[in-house]
Amino acid sequence: DMARLRRCIDERGKIVGRRKTGNSAKIQRKVTIAIKRARHMALLPFEIRDVRR
């Protein structure tokens, strides 16, 4: 689910650590793999550029 994956990345597109998300290590590994797959399929960006420039 893309909405769940978007909650696990910050405003710059980086994967948020499990201490901030509250995930267990097992779930965090699954989330990380899912985010990387979504990036590869172009569903999520690799990085979000700063719009203020």
PDB file of C-alpha atoms in Angstrom:
ATOM      1  CA  ASP A   1       0.000   0.000   0.000  1.00  0.00           C
ATOM      2  CA  MET A   2       1.583   3.262  -1.136  1.00  0.00           C
ATOM      3  CA  ALA A   3       0.102   5.362   1.670  1.00  0.00           C
ATOM      4  CA  ARG A   4       1.794   3.166   4.274  1.00  0.00           C
ATOM      5  CA  LEU A   5       5.107   3.320   2.457  1.00  0.00           C
ATOM      6  CA  ARG A   6       4.949   7.108   2.191  1.00  0.00           C
ATOM      7  CA  ARG A   7       4.653   7.309   5.983  1.00  0.00           C
ATOM      8  CA  CYS A   8       8.017   5.536   6.248  1.00  0.00           C
ATOM      9  CA  ILE A   9       9.972   8.060   4.175  1.00  0.00           C
ATOM     10  CA  ASP A  10      10.813  11.609   5.210  1.00  0.00           C
ATOM     11  CA  GLU A  11      10.261  14.834   3.281  1.00  0.00           C
ATOM     12  CA  ARG A  12      13.505  14.312   1.334  1.00  0.00           C
ATOM     13  CA  GLY A  13      12.641  10.752   0.302  1.00  0.00           C
ATOM     14  CA  LYS A  14      14.937   8.955   2.744  1.00  0.00           C
ATOM     15  CA  ILE A  15      13.781   5.874   4.626  1.00  0.00           C
ATOM     16  CA  VAL A  16      12.930   6.712   8.237  1.00  0.00           C
ATOM     17  CA  GLY A  17      14.566   4.562  10.903  1.00  0.00           C
ATOM     18  CA  ARG A  18      12.631   2.067  12.979  1.00  0.00           C
ATOM     19  CA  ARG A  19      13.041   4.093  16.164  1.00  0.00           C
ATOM     20  CA  LYS A  20      10.957   6.887  14.662  1.00  0.00           C
ATOM     21  CA  THR A  21       8.381   4.637  13.014  1.00  0.00           C
ATOM     22  CA  GLY A  22       8.101   2.234  15.932  1.00  0.00           C
ATOM     23  CA  ASN A  23       8.511  -0.841  13.730  1.00  0.00           C
ATOM     24  CA  SER A  24      10.165  -4.021  14.867  1.00  0.00           C
ATOM     25  CA  ALA A  25      13.365  -5.072  13.093  1.00  0.00           C
ATOM     26  CA  LYS A  26      11.519  -7.728  11.106  1.00  0.00           C
ATOM     27  CA  ILE A  27       8.834  -5.302   9.903  1.00  0.00           C
ATOM     28  CA  GLN A  28      11.414  -2.589   9.157  1.00  0.00           C
ATOM     29  CA  ARG A  29      13.316  -4.971   6.867  1.00  0.00           C
ATOM     30  CA  LYS A  30      10.099  -5.741   4.981  1.00  0.00           C
ATOM     31  CA  VAL A  31       9.238  -2.040   4.712  1.00  0.00           C
ATOM     32  CA  THR A  32      12.734  -1.229   3.431  1.00  0.00           C
ATOM     33  CA  ILE A  33      12.529  -3.913   0.748  1.00  0.00           C
ATOM     34  CA  ALA A  34       9.047  -2.722  -0.255  1.00  0.00           C
ATOM     35  CA  ILE A  35      10.241   0.900  -0.537  1.00  0.00           C
ATOM     36  CA  LYS A  36      13.215  -0.140  -2.668  1.00  0.00           C
ATOM     37  CA  ARG A  37      10.937  -2.165  -4.945  1.00  0.00           C
ATOM     38  CA  ALA A  38       8.530   0.772  -5.261  1.00  0.00           C
ATOM     39  CA  ARG A  39      11.433   3.059  -6.186  1.00  0.00           C
ATOM     40  CA  HIS A  40      12.614   0.584  -8.806  1.00  0.00           C
ATOM     41  CA  MET A  41       9.107   0.435 -10.319  1.00  0.00           C
ATOM     42  CA  ALA A  42       8.976   4.280 -10.297  1.00  0.00           C
ATOM     43  CA  LEU A  43       6.122   4.418  -7.781  1.00  0.00           C
ATOM     44  CA  LEU A  44       8.243   6.361  -5.272  1.00  0.00           C
ATOM     45  CA  PRO A  45      11.013   8.852  -6.046  1.00  0.00           C
ATOM     46  CA  PHE A  46      14.634   8.109  -5.135  1.00  0.00           C
ATOM     47  CA  GLU A  47      14.987  11.643  -3.834  1.00  0.00           C
ATOM     48  CA  ILE A  48      12.710  14.631  -3.477  1.00  0.00           C
ATOM     49  CA  ARG A  49      14.327  17.840  -4.616  1.00  0.00           C
ATOM     50  CA  ASP A  50      14.010  21.041  -2.655  1.00  0.00           C
ATOM     51  CA  VAL A  51      11.391  23.243  -4.319  1.00  0.00           C
ATOM     52  CA  ARG A  52      12.565  26.458  -2.641  1.00  0.00           C
ATOM     53  CA  ARG A  53      15.628  26.875  -4.896  1.00  0.00           C
TER      54      ARG A  53
END
